[in-house]
PDB file of C-alpha atoms in Angstrom:
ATOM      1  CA  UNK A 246     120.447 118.906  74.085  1.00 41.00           C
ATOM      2  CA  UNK A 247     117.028 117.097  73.967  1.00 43.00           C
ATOM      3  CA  UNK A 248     114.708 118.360  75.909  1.00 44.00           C
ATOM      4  CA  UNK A 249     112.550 114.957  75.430  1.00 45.00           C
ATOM      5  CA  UNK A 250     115.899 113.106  76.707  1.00 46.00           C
ATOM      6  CA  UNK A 251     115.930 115.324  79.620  1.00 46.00           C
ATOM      7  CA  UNK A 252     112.325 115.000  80.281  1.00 50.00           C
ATOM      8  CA  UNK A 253     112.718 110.944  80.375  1.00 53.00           C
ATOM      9  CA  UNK A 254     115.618 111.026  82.463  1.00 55.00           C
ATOM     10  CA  UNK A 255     113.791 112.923  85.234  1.00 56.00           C
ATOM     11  CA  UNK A 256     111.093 110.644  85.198  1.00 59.00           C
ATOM     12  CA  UNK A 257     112.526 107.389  85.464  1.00 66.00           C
ATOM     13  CA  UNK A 258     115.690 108.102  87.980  1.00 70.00           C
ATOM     14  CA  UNK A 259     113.266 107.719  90.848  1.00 76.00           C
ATOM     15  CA  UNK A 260     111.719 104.374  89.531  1.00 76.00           C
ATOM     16  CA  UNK A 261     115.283 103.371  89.296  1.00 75.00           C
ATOM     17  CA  UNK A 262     116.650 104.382  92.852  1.00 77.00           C
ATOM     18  CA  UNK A 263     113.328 103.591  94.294  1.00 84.00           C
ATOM     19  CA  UNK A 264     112.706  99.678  93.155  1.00 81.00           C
ATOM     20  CA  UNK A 265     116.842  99.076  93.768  1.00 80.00           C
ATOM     21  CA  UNK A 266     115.978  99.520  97.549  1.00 84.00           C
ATOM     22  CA  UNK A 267     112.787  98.013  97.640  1.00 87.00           C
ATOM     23  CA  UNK A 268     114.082  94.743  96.094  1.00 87.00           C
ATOM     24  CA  UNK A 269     116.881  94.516  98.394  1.00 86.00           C
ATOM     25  CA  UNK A 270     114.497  94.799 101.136  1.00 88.00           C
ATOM     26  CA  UNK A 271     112.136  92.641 100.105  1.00 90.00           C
ATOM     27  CA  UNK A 272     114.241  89.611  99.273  1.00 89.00           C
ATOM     28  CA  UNK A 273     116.322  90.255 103.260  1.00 89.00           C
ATOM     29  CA  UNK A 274     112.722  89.749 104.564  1.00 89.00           C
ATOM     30  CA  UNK A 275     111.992  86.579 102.451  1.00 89.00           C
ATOM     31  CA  UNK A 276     115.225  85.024 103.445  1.00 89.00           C
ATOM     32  CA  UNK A 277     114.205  85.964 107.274  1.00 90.00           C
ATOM     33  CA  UNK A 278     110.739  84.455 107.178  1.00 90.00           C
ATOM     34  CA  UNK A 279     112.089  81.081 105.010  1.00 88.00           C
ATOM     35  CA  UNK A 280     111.941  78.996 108.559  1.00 88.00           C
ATOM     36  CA  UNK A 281     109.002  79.928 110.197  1.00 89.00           C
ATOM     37  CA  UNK A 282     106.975  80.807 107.371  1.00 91.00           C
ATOM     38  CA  UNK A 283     107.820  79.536 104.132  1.00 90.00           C
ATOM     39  CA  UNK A 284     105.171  80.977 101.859  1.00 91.00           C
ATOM     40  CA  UNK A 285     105.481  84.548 103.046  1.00 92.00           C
ATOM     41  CA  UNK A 286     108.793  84.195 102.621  1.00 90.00           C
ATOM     42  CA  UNK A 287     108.401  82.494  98.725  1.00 89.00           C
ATOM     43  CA  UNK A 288     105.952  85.974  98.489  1.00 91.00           C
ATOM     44  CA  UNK A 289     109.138  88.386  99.484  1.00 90.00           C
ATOM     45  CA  UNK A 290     111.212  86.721  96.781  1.00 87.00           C
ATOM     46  CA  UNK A 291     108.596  87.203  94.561  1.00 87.00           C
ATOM     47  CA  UNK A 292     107.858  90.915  95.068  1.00 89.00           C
ATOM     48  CA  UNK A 293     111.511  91.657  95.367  1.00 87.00           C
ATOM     49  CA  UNK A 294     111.560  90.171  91.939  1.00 83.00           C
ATOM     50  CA  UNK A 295     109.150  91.855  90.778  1.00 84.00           C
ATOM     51  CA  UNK A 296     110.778  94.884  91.824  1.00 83.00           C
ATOM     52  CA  UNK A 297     114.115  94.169  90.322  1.00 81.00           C
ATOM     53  CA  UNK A 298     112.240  94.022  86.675  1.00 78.00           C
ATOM     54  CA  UNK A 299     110.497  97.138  87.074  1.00 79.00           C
ATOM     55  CA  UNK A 300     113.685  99.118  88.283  1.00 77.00           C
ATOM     56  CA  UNK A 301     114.972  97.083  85.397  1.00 75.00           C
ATOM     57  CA  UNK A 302     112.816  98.227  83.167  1.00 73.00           C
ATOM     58  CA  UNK A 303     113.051 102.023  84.097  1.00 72.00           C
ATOM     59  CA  UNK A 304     116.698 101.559  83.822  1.00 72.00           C
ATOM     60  CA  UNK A 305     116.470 100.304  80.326  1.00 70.00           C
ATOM     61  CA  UNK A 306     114.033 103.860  79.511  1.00 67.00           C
ATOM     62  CA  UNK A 307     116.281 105.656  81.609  1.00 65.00           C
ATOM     63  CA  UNK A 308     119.500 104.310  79.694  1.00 66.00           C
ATOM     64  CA  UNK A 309     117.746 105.207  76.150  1.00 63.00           C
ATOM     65  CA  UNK A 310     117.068 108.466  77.223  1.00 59.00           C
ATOM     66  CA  UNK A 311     121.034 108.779  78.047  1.00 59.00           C
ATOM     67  CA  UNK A 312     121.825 107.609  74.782  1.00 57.00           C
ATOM     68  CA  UNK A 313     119.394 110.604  73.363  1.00 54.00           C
ATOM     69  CA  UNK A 314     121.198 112.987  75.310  1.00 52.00           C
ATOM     70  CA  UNK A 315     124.508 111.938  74.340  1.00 50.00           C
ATOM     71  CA  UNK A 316     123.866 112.251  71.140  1.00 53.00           C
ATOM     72  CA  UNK A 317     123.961 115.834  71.195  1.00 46.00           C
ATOM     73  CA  UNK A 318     126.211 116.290  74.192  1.00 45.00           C
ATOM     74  CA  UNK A 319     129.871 117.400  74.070  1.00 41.00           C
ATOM     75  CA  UNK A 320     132.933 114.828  74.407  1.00 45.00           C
ATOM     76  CA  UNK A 321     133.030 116.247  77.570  1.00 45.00           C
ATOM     77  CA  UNK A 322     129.581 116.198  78.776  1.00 44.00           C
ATOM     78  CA  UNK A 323     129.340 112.471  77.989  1.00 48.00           C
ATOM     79  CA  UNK A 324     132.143 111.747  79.981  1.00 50.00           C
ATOM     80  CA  UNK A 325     130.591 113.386  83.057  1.00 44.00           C
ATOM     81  CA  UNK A 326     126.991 111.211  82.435  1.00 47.00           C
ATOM     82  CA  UNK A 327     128.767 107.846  81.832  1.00 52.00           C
ATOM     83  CA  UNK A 328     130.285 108.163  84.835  1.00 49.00           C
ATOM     84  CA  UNK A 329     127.371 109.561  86.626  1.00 47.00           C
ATOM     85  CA  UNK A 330     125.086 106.489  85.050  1.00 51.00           C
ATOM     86  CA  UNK A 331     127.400 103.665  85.827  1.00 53.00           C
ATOM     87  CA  UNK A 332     125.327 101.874  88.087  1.00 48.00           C
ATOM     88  CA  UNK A 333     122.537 102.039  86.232  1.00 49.00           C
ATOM     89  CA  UNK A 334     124.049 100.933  83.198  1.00 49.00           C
ATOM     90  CA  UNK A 335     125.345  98.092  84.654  1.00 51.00           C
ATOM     91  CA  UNK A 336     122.042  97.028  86.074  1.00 48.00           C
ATOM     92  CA  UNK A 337     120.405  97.124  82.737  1.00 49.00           C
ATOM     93  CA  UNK A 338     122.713  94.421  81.171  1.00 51.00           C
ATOM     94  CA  UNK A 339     120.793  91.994  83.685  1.00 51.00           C
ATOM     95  CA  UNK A 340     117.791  93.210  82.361  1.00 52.00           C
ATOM     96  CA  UNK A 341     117.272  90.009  79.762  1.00 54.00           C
ATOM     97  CA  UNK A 342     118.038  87.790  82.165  1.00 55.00           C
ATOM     98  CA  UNK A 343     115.573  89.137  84.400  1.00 52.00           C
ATOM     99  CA  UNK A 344     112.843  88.659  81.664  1.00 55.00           C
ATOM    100  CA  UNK A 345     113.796  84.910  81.226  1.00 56.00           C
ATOM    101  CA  UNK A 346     113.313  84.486  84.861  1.00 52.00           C
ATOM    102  CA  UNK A 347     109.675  86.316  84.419  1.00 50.00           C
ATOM    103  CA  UNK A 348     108.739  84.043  81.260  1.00 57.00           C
ATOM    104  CA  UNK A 349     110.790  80.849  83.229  1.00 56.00           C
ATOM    105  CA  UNK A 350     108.184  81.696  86.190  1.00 55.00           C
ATOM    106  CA  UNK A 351     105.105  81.600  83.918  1.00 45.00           C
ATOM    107  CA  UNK A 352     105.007  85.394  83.867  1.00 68.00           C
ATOM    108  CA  UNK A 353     103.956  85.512  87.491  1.00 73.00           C
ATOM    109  CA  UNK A 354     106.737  88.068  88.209  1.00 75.00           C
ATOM    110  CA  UNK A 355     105.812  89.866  85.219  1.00 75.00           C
ATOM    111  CA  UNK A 356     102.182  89.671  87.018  1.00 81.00           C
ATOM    112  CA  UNK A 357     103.557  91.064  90.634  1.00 83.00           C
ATOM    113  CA  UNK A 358     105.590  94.073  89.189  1.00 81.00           C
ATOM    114  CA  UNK A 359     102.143  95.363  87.042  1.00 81.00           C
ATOM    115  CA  UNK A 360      99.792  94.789  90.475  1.00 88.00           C
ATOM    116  CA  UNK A 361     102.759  94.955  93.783  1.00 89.00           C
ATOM    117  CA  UNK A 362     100.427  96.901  95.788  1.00 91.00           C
ATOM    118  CA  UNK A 363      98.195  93.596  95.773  1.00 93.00           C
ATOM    119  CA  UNK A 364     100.159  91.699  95.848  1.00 93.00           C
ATOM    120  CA  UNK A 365     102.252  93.021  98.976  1.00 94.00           C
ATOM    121  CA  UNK A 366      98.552  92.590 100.597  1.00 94.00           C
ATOM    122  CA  UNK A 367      98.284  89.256  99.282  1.00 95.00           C
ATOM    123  CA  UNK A 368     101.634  88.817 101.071  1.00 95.00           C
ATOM    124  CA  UNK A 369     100.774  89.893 104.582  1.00 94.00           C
ATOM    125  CA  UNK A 370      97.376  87.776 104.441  1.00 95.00           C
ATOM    126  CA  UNK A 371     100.002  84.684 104.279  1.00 94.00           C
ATOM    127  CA  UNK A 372     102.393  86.146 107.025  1.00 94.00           C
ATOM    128  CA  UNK A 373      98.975  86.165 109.107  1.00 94.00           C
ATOM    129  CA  UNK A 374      98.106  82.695 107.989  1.00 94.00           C
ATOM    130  CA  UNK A 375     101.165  81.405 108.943  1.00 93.00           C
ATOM    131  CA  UNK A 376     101.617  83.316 112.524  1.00 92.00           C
ATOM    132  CA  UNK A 377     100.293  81.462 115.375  1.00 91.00           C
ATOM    133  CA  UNK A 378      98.736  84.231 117.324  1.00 92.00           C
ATOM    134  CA  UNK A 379      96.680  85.188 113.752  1.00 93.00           C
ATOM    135  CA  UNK A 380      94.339  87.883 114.884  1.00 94.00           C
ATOM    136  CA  UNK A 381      96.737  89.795 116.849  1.00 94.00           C
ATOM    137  CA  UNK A 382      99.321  89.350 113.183  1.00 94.00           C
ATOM    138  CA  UNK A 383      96.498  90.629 111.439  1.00 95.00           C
ATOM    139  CA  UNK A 384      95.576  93.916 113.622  1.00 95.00           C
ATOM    140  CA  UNK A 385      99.341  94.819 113.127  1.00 96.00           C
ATOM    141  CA  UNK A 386     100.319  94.119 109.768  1.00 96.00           C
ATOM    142  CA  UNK A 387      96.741  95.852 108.307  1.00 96.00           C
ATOM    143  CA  UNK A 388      97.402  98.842 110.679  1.00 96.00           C
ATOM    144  CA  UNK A 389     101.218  98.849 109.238  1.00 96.00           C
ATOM    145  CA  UNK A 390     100.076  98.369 106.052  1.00 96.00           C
ATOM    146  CA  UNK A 391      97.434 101.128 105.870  1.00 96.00           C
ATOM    147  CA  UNK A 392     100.028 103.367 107.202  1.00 97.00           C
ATOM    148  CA  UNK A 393     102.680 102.717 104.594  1.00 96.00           C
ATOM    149  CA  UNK A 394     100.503 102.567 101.611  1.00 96.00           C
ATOM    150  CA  UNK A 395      99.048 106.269 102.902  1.00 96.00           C
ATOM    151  CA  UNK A 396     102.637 107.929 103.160  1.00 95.00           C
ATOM    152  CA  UNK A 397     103.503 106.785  99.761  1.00 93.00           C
ATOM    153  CA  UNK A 398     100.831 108.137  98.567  1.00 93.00           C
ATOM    154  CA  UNK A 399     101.594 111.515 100.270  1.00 94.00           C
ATOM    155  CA  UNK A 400     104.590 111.166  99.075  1.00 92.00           C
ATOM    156  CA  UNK A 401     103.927 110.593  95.758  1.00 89.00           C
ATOM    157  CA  UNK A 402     101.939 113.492  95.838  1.00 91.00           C
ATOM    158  CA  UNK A 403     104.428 116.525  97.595  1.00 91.00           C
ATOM    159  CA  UNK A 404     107.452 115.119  94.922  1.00 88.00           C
ATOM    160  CA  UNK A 405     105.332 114.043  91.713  1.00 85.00           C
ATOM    161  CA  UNK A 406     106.533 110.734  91.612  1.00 82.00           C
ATOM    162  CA  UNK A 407     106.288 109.102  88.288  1.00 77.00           C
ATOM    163  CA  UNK A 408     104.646 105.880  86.930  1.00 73.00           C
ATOM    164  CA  UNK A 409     105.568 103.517  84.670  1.00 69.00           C
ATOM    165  CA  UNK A 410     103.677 101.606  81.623  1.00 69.00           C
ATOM    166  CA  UNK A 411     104.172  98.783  79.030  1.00 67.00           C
ATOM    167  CA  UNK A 412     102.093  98.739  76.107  1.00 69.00           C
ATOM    168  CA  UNK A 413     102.816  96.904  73.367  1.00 71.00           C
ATOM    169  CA  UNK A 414     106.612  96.277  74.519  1.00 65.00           C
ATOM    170  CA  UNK A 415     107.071  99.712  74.907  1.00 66.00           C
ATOM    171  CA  UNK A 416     108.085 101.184  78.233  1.00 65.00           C
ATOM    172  CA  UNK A 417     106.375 104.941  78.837  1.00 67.00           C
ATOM    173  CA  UNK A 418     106.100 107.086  81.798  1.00 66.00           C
ATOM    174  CA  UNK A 419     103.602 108.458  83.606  1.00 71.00           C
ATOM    175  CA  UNK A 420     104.576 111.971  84.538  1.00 71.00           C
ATOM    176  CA  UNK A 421     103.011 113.693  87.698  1.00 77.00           C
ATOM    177  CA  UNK A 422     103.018 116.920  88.919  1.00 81.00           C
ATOM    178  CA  UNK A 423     104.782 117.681  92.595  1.00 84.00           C
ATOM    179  CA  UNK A 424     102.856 119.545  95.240  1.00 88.00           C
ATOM    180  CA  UNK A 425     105.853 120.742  96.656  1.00 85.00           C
ATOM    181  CA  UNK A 426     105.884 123.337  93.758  1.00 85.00           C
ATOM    182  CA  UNK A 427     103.178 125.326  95.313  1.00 87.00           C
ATOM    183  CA  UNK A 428     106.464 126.295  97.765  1.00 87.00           C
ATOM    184  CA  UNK A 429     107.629 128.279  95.216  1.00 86.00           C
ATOM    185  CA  UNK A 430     106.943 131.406  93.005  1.00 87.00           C
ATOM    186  CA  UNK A 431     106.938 130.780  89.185  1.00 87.00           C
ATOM    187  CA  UNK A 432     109.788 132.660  89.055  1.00 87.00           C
ATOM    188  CA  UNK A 433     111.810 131.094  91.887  1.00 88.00           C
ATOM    189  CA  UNK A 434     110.930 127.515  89.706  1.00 82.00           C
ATOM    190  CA  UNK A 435     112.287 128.393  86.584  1.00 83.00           C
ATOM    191  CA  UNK A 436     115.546 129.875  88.503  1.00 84.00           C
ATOM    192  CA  UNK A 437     115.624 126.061  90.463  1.00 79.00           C
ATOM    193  CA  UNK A 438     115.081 124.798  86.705  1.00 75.00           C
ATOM    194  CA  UNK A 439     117.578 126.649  84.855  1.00 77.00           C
ATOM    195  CA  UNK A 440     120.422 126.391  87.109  1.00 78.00           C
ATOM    196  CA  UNK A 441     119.512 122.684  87.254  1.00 71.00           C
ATOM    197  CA  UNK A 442     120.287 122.742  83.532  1.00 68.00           C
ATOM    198  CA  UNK A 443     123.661 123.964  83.802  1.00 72.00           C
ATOM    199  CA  UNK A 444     124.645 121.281  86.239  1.00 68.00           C
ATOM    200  CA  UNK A 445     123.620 118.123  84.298  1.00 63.00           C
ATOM    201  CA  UNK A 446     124.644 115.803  87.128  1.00 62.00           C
ATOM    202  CA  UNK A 447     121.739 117.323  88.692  1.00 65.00           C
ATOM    203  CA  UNK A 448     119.360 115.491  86.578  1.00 62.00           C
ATOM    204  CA  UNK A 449     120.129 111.910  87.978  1.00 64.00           C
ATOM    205  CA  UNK A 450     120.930 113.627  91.650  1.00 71.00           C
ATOM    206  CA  UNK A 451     117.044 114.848  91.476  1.00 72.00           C
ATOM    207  CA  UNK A 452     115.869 111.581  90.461  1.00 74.00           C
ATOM    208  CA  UNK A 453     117.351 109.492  92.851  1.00 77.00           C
ATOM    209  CA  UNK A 454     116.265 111.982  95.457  1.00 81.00           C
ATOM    210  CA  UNK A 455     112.701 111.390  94.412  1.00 82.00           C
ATOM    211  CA  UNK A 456     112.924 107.621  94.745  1.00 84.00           C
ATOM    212  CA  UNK A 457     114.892 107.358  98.324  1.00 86.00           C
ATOM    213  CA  UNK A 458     112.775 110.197  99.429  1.00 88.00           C
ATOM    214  CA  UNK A 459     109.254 107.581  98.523  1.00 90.00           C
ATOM    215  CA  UNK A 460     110.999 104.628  99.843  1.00 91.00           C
ATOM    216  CA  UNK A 461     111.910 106.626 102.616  1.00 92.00           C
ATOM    217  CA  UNK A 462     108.328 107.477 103.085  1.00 93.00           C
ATOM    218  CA  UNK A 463     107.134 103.925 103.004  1.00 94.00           C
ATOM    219  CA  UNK A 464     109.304 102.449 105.324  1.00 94.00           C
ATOM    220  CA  UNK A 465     108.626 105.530 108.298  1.00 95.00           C
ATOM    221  CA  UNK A 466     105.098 104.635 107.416  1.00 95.00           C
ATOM    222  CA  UNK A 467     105.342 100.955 108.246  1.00 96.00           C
ATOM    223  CA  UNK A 468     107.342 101.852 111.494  1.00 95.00           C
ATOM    224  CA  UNK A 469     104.520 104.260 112.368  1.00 96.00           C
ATOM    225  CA  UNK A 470     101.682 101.976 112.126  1.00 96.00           C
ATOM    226  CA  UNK A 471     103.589  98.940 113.592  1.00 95.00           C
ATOM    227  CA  UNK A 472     104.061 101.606 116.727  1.00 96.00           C
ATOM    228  CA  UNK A 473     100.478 102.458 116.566  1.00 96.00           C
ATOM    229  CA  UNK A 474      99.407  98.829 116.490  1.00 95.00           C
ATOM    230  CA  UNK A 475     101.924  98.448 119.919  1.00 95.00           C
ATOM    231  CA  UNK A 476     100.566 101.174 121.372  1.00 95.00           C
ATOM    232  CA  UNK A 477      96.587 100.094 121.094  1.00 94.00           C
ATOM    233  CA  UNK A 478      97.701  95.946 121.262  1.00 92.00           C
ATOM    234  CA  UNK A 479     100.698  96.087 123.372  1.00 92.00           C
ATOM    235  CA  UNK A 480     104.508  94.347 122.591  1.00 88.00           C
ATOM    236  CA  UNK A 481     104.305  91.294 120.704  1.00 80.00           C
ATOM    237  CA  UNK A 482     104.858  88.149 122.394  1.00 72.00           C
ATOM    238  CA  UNK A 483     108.038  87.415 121.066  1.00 61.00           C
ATOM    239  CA  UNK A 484     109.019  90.824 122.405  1.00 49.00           C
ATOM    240  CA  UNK A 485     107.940  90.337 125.761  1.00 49.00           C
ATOM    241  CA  UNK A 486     109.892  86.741 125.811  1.00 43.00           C
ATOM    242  CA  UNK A 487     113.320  88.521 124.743  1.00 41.00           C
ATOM    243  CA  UNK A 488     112.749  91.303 127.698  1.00 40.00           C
TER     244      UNK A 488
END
């Protein structure tokens, strides 16, 4: 079995299960602002489009690196990692659509997925613009914001979560080491590792874990700083209208 194979499989599952969520999330916000605010709304779509092509594109690595390991895996074996990959094979067959939509769009999605922490910024400066109480909008969403973009990055610390390139049309990773290794002994590591190889459903199960684990992360660090920014501010207005 390839270790290589094995390798790229464990770093693009979490870019995978990661963006799927983020995307979904994104686009249920943009379709919630479209009345009140229609350019923070038009900003959702695009991030969660942006999204969708960079899960996309890890699912298109992540499917190669399948193909790698199947190439050397028993009958058997590739049984139990087609079924195991389903989902993100099937995502992947969307994936040159998705790229006509980012060269339809003038490569502006294209744009968003390579800068989304920016952008995301660029985002809430148009939710403020288009609230009507603006500097109260604006103490909230930067105090969410800070807050989310700091337990991601924790996050992406303690698990080692990966990165993602394209040079030259070719996708490569970004490996990163996990803090949460200094938990364990050497020895206790390679035992985690080796059993992990017997059990090759645990490669995509690890993965995944990564990603839900970051978006996870994220979205407790939103909450926290919107309950921070309540705390200090008080209840939105809108709040205090519906109690």
């Amino acid at each position: 079995m390839s270790t290589a194979g094995i390798a790229s499989i464990a770093l693009f599952a979490p870019l995978v299960a990661s963006n799927a969520v983020f995307s979904a999330r994104r686009a249920s916000r943009g379709v919630d602002a479209m009345d009140e605010n229609p350019l923070f709304a038009l900003a959702n779509f695009d991030i969660a489009a942006a999204q969708i092509l960079k899960g996309g594109r890890a699912a298109k690595a992540l499917t190669m690196a399948i193909d790698e390991v199947d190439n050397v895996a028993t009958q058997g074996s590739k049984k139990l990692i087609e079924k195991g990959t389903k989902a993100v094979q099937q995502s992947t067959k969307n994936l040159s659509t998705i790229d006509k939509i980012a060269k339809g769009a003038g490569k502006v999605i294209s744009f968003t997925a390579d800068n989304i922490n920016p952008i995301i910024v660029g985002a809430g400066v148009l939710k403020v613009a288009g609230s009507d109480d603006k500097l109260d909008t604006a103490a909230r969403e930067s105090t969410s914001l800070l807050c989310m973009f700091a337990a991601e990055d924790a996050m992406k610390n303690f698990v080692g979560m990966p990165g993602i390139t394209k040079e030259n049309g070719i996708i490569k990773s970004l490996p990163k080491e996990g803090a949460y290794k200094k938990l364990f002994t050497e020895k206790q590591l390679k035992a985690i590792k080796d059993y992990c190889a017997t059990k090759k459903c645990l490669k995509y199960a690890a993965g995944g874990a990564k990603g839900l684990l970051f978006v996870g992360a994220s979205i407790a660090g939103y909450k926290v700083g919107d309950k921070i920014a309540t705390a200090i501010l008080g209840e939105k207005k809108e709040d205090k209208k519906n109690n």
